[in-house]
PDB file of C-alpha atoms in Angstrom:
ATOM      1  CA  MET A   1     -12.441 -16.477  23.934  1.00 40.00           C
ATOM      2  CA  ALA A   2     -10.644 -15.639  20.690  1.00 54.00           C
ATOM      3  CA  ARG A   3      -7.093 -14.650  20.899  1.00 67.00           C
ATOM      4  CA  ARG A   4      -6.700 -11.116  20.149  1.00 83.00           C
ATOM      5  CA  ILE A   5      -4.719 -10.350  16.814  1.00 92.00           C
ATOM      6  CA  ILE A   6      -1.791  -8.418  17.200  1.00 93.00           C
ATOM      7  CA  VAL A   7      -0.292  -6.188  14.496  1.00 96.00           C
ATOM      8  CA  ASP A   8       2.694  -4.400  14.098  1.00 96.00           C
ATOM      9  CA  ILE A   9       2.407  -1.674  11.588  1.00 97.00           C
ATOM     10  CA  PHE A  10       4.887  -0.248   8.894  1.00 97.00           C
ATOM     11  CA  ILE A  11       4.495   3.113   7.781  1.00 96.00           C
ATOM     12  CA  PRO A  12       6.313   3.675   4.527  1.00 93.00           C
ATOM     13  CA  CYS A  13       8.440   7.008   4.116  1.00 91.00           C
ATOM     14  CA  PHE A  14       6.328   8.722   1.999  1.00 87.00           C
ATOM     15  CA  VAL A  15       3.105   8.026   3.952  1.00 93.00           C
ATOM     16  CA  ASP A  16       5.201   9.365   7.241  1.00 92.00           C
ATOM     17  CA  GLN A  17       6.446  12.583   5.439  1.00 91.00           C
ATOM     18  CA  LEU A  18       3.488  13.375   3.027  1.00 92.00           C
ATOM     19  CA  HIS A  19       0.365  11.461   4.152  1.00 94.00           C
ATOM     20  CA  PRO A  20       0.479  10.582   7.990  1.00 95.00           C
ATOM     21  CA  GLU A  21      -3.316  10.655   8.119  1.00 97.00           C
ATOM     22  CA  THR A  22      -3.053   7.591   5.957  1.00 97.00           C
ATOM     23  CA  GLY A  23      -1.377   5.811   8.407  1.00 97.00           C
ATOM     24  CA  MET A  24      -3.614   6.976  10.985  1.00 97.00           C
ATOM     25  CA  SER A  25      -6.528   5.730   9.110  1.00 98.00           C
ATOM     26  CA  MET A  26      -4.883   2.504   8.938  1.00 98.00           C
ATOM     27  CA  VAL A  27      -4.748   2.135  12.719  1.00 98.00           C
ATOM     28  CA  LYS A  28      -8.157   3.387  13.043  1.00 98.00           C
ATOM     29  CA  VAL A  29      -9.502   0.734  10.715  1.00 98.00           C
ATOM     30  CA  LEU A  30      -7.183  -2.100  12.478  1.00 98.00           C
ATOM     31  CA  GLU A  31      -8.610  -1.302  15.931  1.00 97.00           C
ATOM     32  CA  ARG A  32     -12.076  -0.956  14.930  1.00 97.00           C
ATOM     33  CA  LEU A  33     -11.782  -4.545  13.666  1.00 97.00           C
ATOM     34  CA  GLY A  34     -10.618  -5.593  17.125  1.00 95.00           C
ATOM     35  CA  CYS A  35      -6.608  -5.653  16.268  1.00 96.00           C
ATOM     36  CA  GLU A  36      -4.223  -4.744  19.027  1.00 95.00           C
ATOM     37  CA  VAL A  37      -1.825  -2.219  17.048  1.00 96.00           C
ATOM     38  CA  ASN A  38       1.866  -1.710  17.791  1.00 94.00           C
ATOM     39  CA  TYR A  39       4.313   0.982  16.218  1.00 95.00           C
ATOM     40  CA  ASN A  40       7.867   0.794  16.498  1.00 93.00           C
ATOM     41  CA  PRO A  41       9.025   4.074  16.325  1.00 93.00           C
ATOM     42  CA  ASN A  42      12.584   2.913  15.310  1.00 93.00           C
ATOM     43  CA  GLN A  43      11.431   2.061  12.033  1.00 94.00           C
ATOM     44  CA  THR A  44      12.830   3.742   8.673  1.00 93.00           C
ATOM     45  CA  CYS A  45      12.529   2.555   5.242  1.00 94.00           C
ATOM     46  CA  CYS A  46      12.178  -0.787   3.497  1.00 94.00           C
ATOM     47  CA  GLY A  47      15.159  -0.189   1.292  1.00 93.00           C
ATOM     48  CA  GLN A  48      13.302  -0.066  -2.266  1.00 92.00           C
ATOM     49  CA  PRO A  49      14.665   3.447  -3.445  1.00 90.00           C
ATOM     50  CA  ALA A  50      18.090   2.369  -2.981  1.00 93.00           C
ATOM     51  CA  PHE A  51      17.363  -1.281  -4.452  1.00 93.00           C
ATOM     52  CA  ASN A  52      15.689   0.205  -7.560  1.00 88.00           C
ATOM     53  CA  ALA A  53      18.267   2.467  -8.138  1.00 88.00           C
ATOM     54  CA  GLY A  54      21.027  -0.321  -7.909  1.00 91.00           C
ATOM     55  CA  PHE A  55      22.730   0.475  -4.542  1.00 94.00           C
ATOM     56  CA  PHE A  56      22.402  -3.114  -3.473  1.00 94.00           C
ATOM     57  CA  ASP A  57      24.825  -2.788  -0.527  1.00 94.00           C
ATOM     58  CA  GLU A  58      22.887   0.358   1.025  1.00 96.00           C
ATOM     59  CA  ALA A  59      19.449  -1.761   0.343  1.00 95.00           C
ATOM     60  CA  ARG A  60      21.235  -4.398   2.398  1.00 96.00           C
ATOM     61  CA  GLU A  61      21.840  -2.304   5.026  1.00 96.00           C
ATOM     62  CA  VAL A  62      18.460  -1.158   5.220  1.00 96.00           C
ATOM     63  CA  ALA A  63      16.857  -4.257   4.757  1.00 96.00           C
ATOM     64  CA  ASN A  64      18.915  -5.696   7.810  1.00 96.00           C
ATOM     65  CA  LYS A  65      17.343  -3.106   9.920  1.00 96.00           C
ATOM     66  CA  PHE A  66      14.061  -3.700   8.925  1.00 96.00           C
ATOM     67  CA  LEU A  67      14.529  -7.272   9.627  1.00 95.00           C
ATOM     68  CA  ASP A  68      15.881  -6.442  13.197  1.00 93.00           C
ATOM     69  CA  ASP A  69      12.888  -3.885  13.732  1.00 93.00           C
ATOM     70  CA  PHE A  70      10.310  -6.390  12.723  1.00 91.00           C
ATOM     71  CA  SER A  71      11.340  -9.814  13.640  1.00 81.00           C
ATOM     72  CA  ASN A  72       9.221 -11.057  16.705  1.00 68.00           C
ATOM     73  CA  GLU A  73       9.283 -14.435  18.100  1.00 60.00           C
ATOM     74  CA  THR A  74       5.436 -14.221  18.620  1.00 64.00           C
ATOM     75  CA  SER A  75       2.969 -14.426  15.875  1.00 63.00           C
ATOM     76  CA  HIS A  76       2.472 -10.602  15.451  1.00 89.00           C
ATOM     77  CA  TYR A  77       1.515  -9.622  11.630  1.00 95.00           C
ATOM     78  CA  ILE A  78       3.195  -6.928   9.985  1.00 96.00           C
ATOM     79  CA  VAL A  79       0.909  -4.559   8.128  1.00 97.00           C
ATOM     80  CA  ALA A  80       1.478  -1.616   5.670  1.00 97.00           C
ATOM     81  CA  PRO A  81      -0.574   0.661   3.568  1.00 97.00           C
ATOM     82  CA  SER A  82       1.569   0.093   0.765  1.00 95.00           C
ATOM     83  CA  ALA A  83       1.518  -2.815  -1.626  1.00 95.00           C
ATOM     84  CA  SER A  84       4.667  -1.381  -2.930  1.00 94.00           C
ATOM     85  CA  CYS A  85       6.683  -1.649   0.273  1.00 95.00           C
ATOM     86  CA  VAL A  86       5.210  -5.325   0.994  1.00 97.00           C
ATOM     87  CA  GLY A  87       6.275  -6.416  -2.432  1.00 95.00           C
ATOM     88  CA  MET A  88       9.716  -4.830  -1.446  1.00 96.00           C
ATOM     89  CA  VAL A  89       9.739  -7.116   1.525  1.00 96.00           C
ATOM     90  CA  ARG A  90       7.865 -10.133   0.182  1.00 95.00           C
ATOM     91  CA  ASN A  91      10.022 -10.216  -3.138  1.00 95.00           C
ATOM     92  CA  ALA A  92      13.400  -8.263  -3.185  1.00 95.00           C
ATOM     93  CA  TYR A  93      14.295  -9.420   0.107  1.00 96.00           C
ATOM     94  CA  GLN A  94      14.720 -12.729  -0.972  1.00 94.00           C
ATOM     95  CA  ASP A  95      17.612 -11.762  -3.034  1.00 94.00           C
ATOM     96  CA  ILE A  96      19.078  -9.664  -0.467  1.00 95.00           C
ATOM     97  CA  PHE A  97      18.951 -12.464   2.290  1.00 95.00           C
ATOM     98  CA  VAL A  98      19.476 -15.506  -0.172  1.00 93.00           C
ATOM     99  CA  LYS A  99      23.220 -16.312   0.964  1.00 91.00           C
ATOM    100  CA  SER A 100      22.970 -14.670   4.062  1.00 93.00           C
ATOM    101  CA  SER A 101      23.111 -16.103   7.721  1.00 93.00           C
ATOM    102  CA  LYS A 102      19.669 -14.402   8.380  1.00 94.00           C
ATOM    103  CA  LEU A 103      17.535 -16.561   5.716  1.00 95.00           C
ATOM    104  CA  VAL A 104      15.951 -18.437   8.061  1.00 92.00           C
ATOM    105  CA  LYS A 105      15.176 -15.587  10.160  1.00 93.00           C
ATOM    106  CA  TYR A 106      13.700 -13.526   7.121  1.00 95.00           C
ATOM    107  CA  ARG A 107      11.684 -16.338   5.991  1.00 94.00           C
ATOM    108  CA  ALA A 108       9.811 -16.514   9.191  1.00 92.00           C
ATOM    109  CA  MET A 109       9.093 -12.840   8.910  1.00 92.00           C
ATOM    110  CA  GLN A 110       8.147 -12.782   5.075  1.00 94.00           C
ATOM    111  CA  LYS A 111       5.066 -15.076   5.943  1.00 92.00           C
ATOM    112  CA  LYS A 112       3.911 -12.377   8.365  1.00 94.00           C
ATOM    113  CA  VAL A 113       3.936  -9.111   6.196  1.00 96.00           C
ATOM    114  CA  TYR A 114       0.638  -8.106   4.413  1.00 98.00           C
ATOM    115  CA  GLU A 115      -0.729  -4.860   2.769  1.00 98.00           C
ATOM    116  CA  LEU A 116      -3.629  -3.340   4.601  1.00 98.00           C
ATOM    117  CA  THR A 117      -6.601  -4.602   2.262  1.00 98.00           C
ATOM    118  CA  GLU A 118      -5.323  -8.334   1.834  1.00 97.00           C
ATOM    119  CA  PHE A 119      -4.889  -8.402   5.711  1.00 98.00           C
ATOM    120  CA  LEU A 120      -8.346  -7.467   6.174  1.00 98.00           C
ATOM    121  CA  THR A 121      -9.746  -9.804   3.389  1.00 97.00           C
ATOM    122  CA  ASP A 122      -7.429 -12.592   3.999  1.00 97.00           C
ATOM    123  CA  VAL A 123      -6.756 -12.746   7.633  1.00 96.00           C
ATOM    124  CA  LEU A 124      -9.524 -11.026   9.163  1.00 97.00           C
ATOM    125  CA  ARG A 125     -11.961 -12.478   6.787  1.00 97.00           C
ATOM    126  CA  VAL A 126     -13.930  -9.235   6.495  1.00 96.00           C
ATOM    127  CA  THR A 127     -15.102  -7.333   3.116  1.00 93.00           C
ATOM    128  CA  GLU A 128     -16.609  -4.465   5.055  1.00 95.00           C
ATOM    129  CA  VAL A 129     -15.713  -2.060   7.964  1.00 97.00           C
ATOM    130  CA  PRO A 130     -18.739  -0.988   9.979  1.00 96.00           C
ATOM    131  CA  GLY A 131     -19.695   2.467   9.715  1.00 96.00           C
ATOM    132  CA  ALA A 132     -17.166   3.418   6.517  1.00 98.00           C
ATOM    133  CA  ARG A 133     -19.522   5.861   4.444  1.00 98.00           C
ATOM    134  CA  LEU A 134     -18.369   8.082   1.567  1.00 98.00           C
ATOM    135  CA  ASN A 135     -21.039   9.833  -0.454  1.00 97.00           C
ATOM    136  CA  GLY A 136     -20.183   9.931  -4.302  1.00 97.00           C
ATOM    137  CA  LYS A 137     -18.658   7.921  -7.168  1.00 98.00           C
ATOM    138  CA  ALA A 138     -15.350   6.395  -7.350  1.00 98.00           C
ATOM    139  CA  THR A 139     -13.108   4.161  -9.652  1.00 98.00           C
ATOM    140  CA  TYR A 140     -10.664   2.123  -8.399  1.00 98.00           C
ATOM    141  CA  HIS A 141      -6.702   2.139  -9.558  1.00 96.00           C
ATOM    142  CA  ASP A 142      -4.648  -1.017  -9.498  1.00 95.00           C
ATOM    143  CA  SER A 143      -1.284  -0.162  -8.783  1.00 94.00           C
ATOM    144  CA  CYS A 144       1.406  -2.354 -10.146  1.00 92.00           C
ATOM    145  CA  SER A 145       2.921  -3.706  -7.022  1.00 92.00           C
ATOM    146  CA  ALA A 146      -0.521  -4.571  -5.713  1.00 94.00           C
ATOM    147  CA  LEU A 147      -1.713  -6.432  -8.715  1.00 94.00           C
ATOM    148  CA  ARG A 148       1.648  -7.897 -10.185  1.00 93.00           C
ATOM    149  CA  GLU A 149       3.966  -8.346  -7.015  1.00 91.00           C
ATOM    150  CA  CYS A 150       1.118  -9.049  -4.083  1.00 94.00           C
ATOM    151  CA  HIS A 151      -1.487 -10.641  -6.565  1.00 96.00           C
ATOM    152  CA  ILE A 152      -4.010  -8.088  -4.924  1.00 97.00           C
ATOM    153  CA  LYS A 153      -7.108  -7.472  -7.160  1.00 96.00           C
ATOM    154  CA  GLU A 154     -10.792  -8.339  -5.518  1.00 97.00           C
ATOM    155  CA  GLY A 155     -10.222  -7.660  -1.979  1.00 97.00           C
ATOM    156  CA  PRO A 156      -9.882  -3.773  -2.309  1.00 97.00           C
ATOM    157  CA  ARG A 157     -13.096  -4.109  -4.683  1.00 98.00           C
ATOM    158  CA  ALA A 158     -15.065  -6.035  -2.264  1.00 97.00           C
ATOM    159  CA  LEU A 159     -14.082  -3.650   0.648  1.00 98.00           C
ATOM    160  CA  LEU A 160     -15.067  -0.766  -1.357  1.00 98.00           C
ATOM    161  CA  GLN A 161     -18.349  -2.143  -2.482  1.00 97.00           C
ATOM    162  CA  GLY A 162     -19.144  -2.351   1.454  1.00 97.00           C
ATOM    163  CA  VAL A 163     -18.683   1.492   2.036  1.00 98.00           C
ATOM    164  CA  GLN A 164     -22.266   3.045   2.456  1.00 97.00           C
ATOM    165  CA  GLY A 165     -22.924   5.782  -0.339  1.00 98.00           C
ATOM    166  CA  LEU A 166     -20.053   4.991  -2.640  1.00 98.00           C
ATOM    167  CA  GLU A 167     -21.002   4.042  -5.882  1.00 98.00           C
ATOM    168  CA  MET A 168     -17.996   2.080  -7.699  1.00 98.00           C
ATOM    169  CA  ILE A 169     -17.241   2.121 -11.547  1.00 97.00           C
ATOM    170  CA  GLU A 170     -14.802   0.626 -13.346  1.00 97.00           C
ATOM    171  CA  MET A 171     -12.470   2.548 -15.617  1.00 97.00           C
ATOM    172  CA  GLU A 172     -11.100   1.417 -18.933  1.00 95.00           C
ATOM    173  CA  ASP A 173      -7.333   0.081 -18.769  1.00 93.00           C
ATOM    174  CA  THR A 174      -7.503  -0.255 -14.779  1.00 90.00           C
ATOM    175  CA  GLU A 175      -4.313  -2.431 -14.733  1.00 91.00           C
ATOM    176  CA  THR A 176      -2.488   0.029 -16.804  1.00 91.00           C
ATOM    177  CA  CYS A 177       0.480   1.613 -15.142  1.00 92.00           C
ATOM    178  CA  CYS A 178      -0.244   5.234 -13.768  1.00 87.00           C
ATOM    179  CA  GLY A 179       3.523   6.034 -14.971  1.00 82.00           C
ATOM    180  CA  PHE A 180       4.863   6.534 -11.507  1.00 81.00           C
ATOM    181  CA  GLY A 181       7.436   3.662 -11.245  1.00 76.00           C
ATOM    182  CA  GLY A 182       9.593   5.429  -8.587  1.00 70.00           C
ATOM    183  CA  THR A 183      12.509   7.030 -10.403  1.00 71.00           C
ATOM    184  CA  PHE A 184      11.045   5.880 -13.878  1.00 74.00           C
ATOM    185  CA  ALA A 185       9.114   9.064 -13.185  1.00 67.00           C
ATOM    186  CA  VAL A 186      11.993  11.213 -12.810  1.00 69.00           C
ATOM    187  CA  LYS A 187      14.156   9.350 -15.712  1.00 74.00           C
ATOM    188  CA  PHE A 188      11.351   9.661 -18.326  1.00 75.00           C
ATOM    189  CA  GLU A 189       9.349  12.411 -17.179  1.00 80.00           C
ATOM    190  CA  SER A 190       7.417  12.866 -20.414  1.00 87.00           C
ATOM    191  CA  ILE A 191       6.390   9.306 -20.842  1.00 89.00           C
ATOM    192  CA  SER A 192       5.833   9.437 -16.811  1.00 83.00           C
ATOM    193  CA  VAL A 193       3.149  12.389 -17.565  1.00 88.00           C
ATOM    194  CA  ALA A 194       1.534  10.897 -20.229  1.00 93.00           C
ATOM    195  CA  MET A 195       1.009   7.694 -18.519  1.00 91.00           C
ATOM    196  CA  ALA A 196      -0.749   9.701 -15.850  1.00 91.00           C
ATOM    197  CA  GLU A 197      -2.738  11.697 -18.201  1.00 95.00           C
ATOM    198  CA  GLN A 198      -4.280   8.396 -19.793  1.00 95.00           C
ATOM    199  CA  LYS A 199      -5.096   7.081 -16.514  1.00 94.00           C
ATOM    200  CA  VAL A 200      -6.733  10.319 -15.327  1.00 96.00           C
ATOM    201  CA  GLU A 201      -8.684  10.770 -18.531  1.00 97.00           C
ATOM    202  CA  ASN A 202     -10.041   7.082 -17.987  1.00 97.00           C
ATOM    203  CA  ALA A 203     -11.080   7.807 -14.684  1.00 97.00           C
ATOM    204  CA  LEU A 204     -12.932  10.845 -15.444  1.00 98.00           C
ATOM    205  CA  ALA A 205     -14.622   9.107 -18.338  1.00 98.00           C
ATOM    206  CA  THR A 206     -16.439   7.232 -15.619  1.00 98.00           C
ATOM    207  CA  GLY A 207     -17.932  10.104 -14.046  1.00 97.00           C
ATOM    208  CA  ALA A 208     -16.000   9.057 -10.722  1.00 98.00           C
ATOM    209  CA  ASP A 209     -15.434  11.807  -7.966  1.00 98.00           C
ATOM    210  CA  TYR A 210     -12.492  10.066  -6.701  1.00 98.00           C
ATOM    211  CA  ILE A 211      -9.634   7.692  -7.618  1.00 98.00           C
ATOM    212  CA  ILE A 212      -8.953   5.191  -4.991  1.00 98.00           C
ATOM    213  CA  SER A 213      -5.913   3.069  -4.871  1.00 96.00           C
ATOM    214  CA  THR A 214      -3.666   0.966  -2.264  1.00 96.00           C
ATOM    215  CA  ASP A 215      -0.708   2.898  -2.777  1.00 93.00           C
ATOM    216  CA  SER A 216       0.142   6.697  -2.052  1.00 91.00           C
ATOM    217  CA  SER A 217       2.796   6.639  -4.659  1.00 90.00           C
ATOM    218  CA  CYS A 218       0.605   6.278  -7.591  1.00 92.00           C
ATOM    219  CA  LEU A 219      -1.994   8.674  -6.021  1.00 94.00           C
ATOM    220  CA  MET A 220       0.716  11.395  -5.612  1.00 90.00           C
ATOM    221  CA  HIS A 221       1.775  11.074  -9.012  1.00 91.00           C
ATOM    222  CA  LEU A 222      -1.768  11.127 -10.437  1.00 94.00           C
ATOM    223  CA  ASN A 223      -2.702  13.949  -7.975  1.00 94.00           C
ATOM    224  CA  GLY A 224       0.252  16.085  -9.394  1.00 94.00           C
ATOM    225  CA  TYR A 225      -1.301  15.955 -12.762  1.00 94.00           C
ATOM    226  CA  ILE A 226      -4.720  16.546 -11.492  1.00 97.00           C
ATOM    227  CA  GLN A 227      -3.780  19.579  -9.611  1.00 96.00           C
ATOM    228  CA  LYS A 228      -1.465  20.987 -12.316  1.00 96.00           C
ATOM    229  CA  ASN A 229      -4.094  20.495 -15.044  1.00 97.00           C
ATOM    230  CA  LYS A 230      -7.004  21.712 -12.861  1.00 97.00           C
ATOM    231  CA  LYS A 231      -8.951  18.323 -13.400  1.00 97.00           C
ATOM    232  CA  PRO A 232     -12.336  17.675 -11.516  1.00 97.00           C
ATOM    233  CA  ILE A 233     -11.504  14.557  -9.465  1.00 98.00           C
ATOM    234  CA  LYS A 234      -9.891  13.541  -6.306  1.00 98.00           C
ATOM    235  CA  THR A 235      -7.516  10.810  -5.217  1.00 97.00           C
ATOM    236  CA  LEU A 236      -7.903   8.800  -2.114  1.00 98.00           C
ATOM    237  CA  HIS A 237      -6.224   5.868  -0.297  1.00 98.00           C
ATOM    238  CA  ILE A 238      -8.469   3.000   0.245  1.00 98.00           C
ATOM    239  CA  ALA A 239      -7.342   3.474   4.219  1.00 98.00           C
ATOM    240  CA  ASP A 240      -8.751   6.840   4.113  1.00 98.00           C
ATOM    241  CA  VAL A 241     -11.798   5.699   2.677  1.00 98.00           C
ATOM    242  CA  LEU A 242     -12.467   2.886   4.897  1.00 98.00           C
ATOM    243  CA  ALA A 243     -11.701   4.920   8.016  1.00 98.00           C
ATOM    244  CA  SER A 244     -14.323   7.756   6.817  1.00 97.00           C
ATOM    245  CA  GLY A 245     -17.950   8.318   7.880  1.00 94.00           C
ATOM    246  CA  TRP A 246     -17.340   7.215  11.644  1.00 92.00           C
TER     247      TRP A 246
END
């Protein structure tokens, strides 16, 4: 009998506070595919906001807590519905722990951290969630973190192609940043908004009903522009798409 895959889920701050349904969708999908899902309620942030803002001591404190919360002597995987957070743990933590006595512990954990879609395609080896259905047209946005930090591109598209009733259409400049970039959107508001406008207009040009991505941060930024300007398109996290229809 095949060994049951155990997954420890990490729920990013913004998903926890603003889009908890996306976290629940991830659990739903993982359990549908036969995984045993664990949630540690002591988990907090990955430390990315502090790290990107230059507060390295504070980021190190949060990273140490993350390491303690998710280090496990067994072979549990760590899965998050955010390439941004996964990129932080995989890449920035290397700088945080490079001269630390916890480096070996971190290296062991680093190998087990996955963004949801890459876990589905690279570990579970699936490109279709049974029963997933969403009627309409959609276009996919490559988040910078997914594409450039985690090298995720084809996996999400393959999963979306397996969703019944969903027609996928590529938009122009899909790999171009949406303009969020964390504090970038605050420090350079006008540039950030212009980038969101370009991304949304490219999506609208496809005739899509939905913009789908791996990252809620991008989607929140785009949805702010969409709502303010009353554009006829919606944003959806890929976890919510894969959990729909069943």
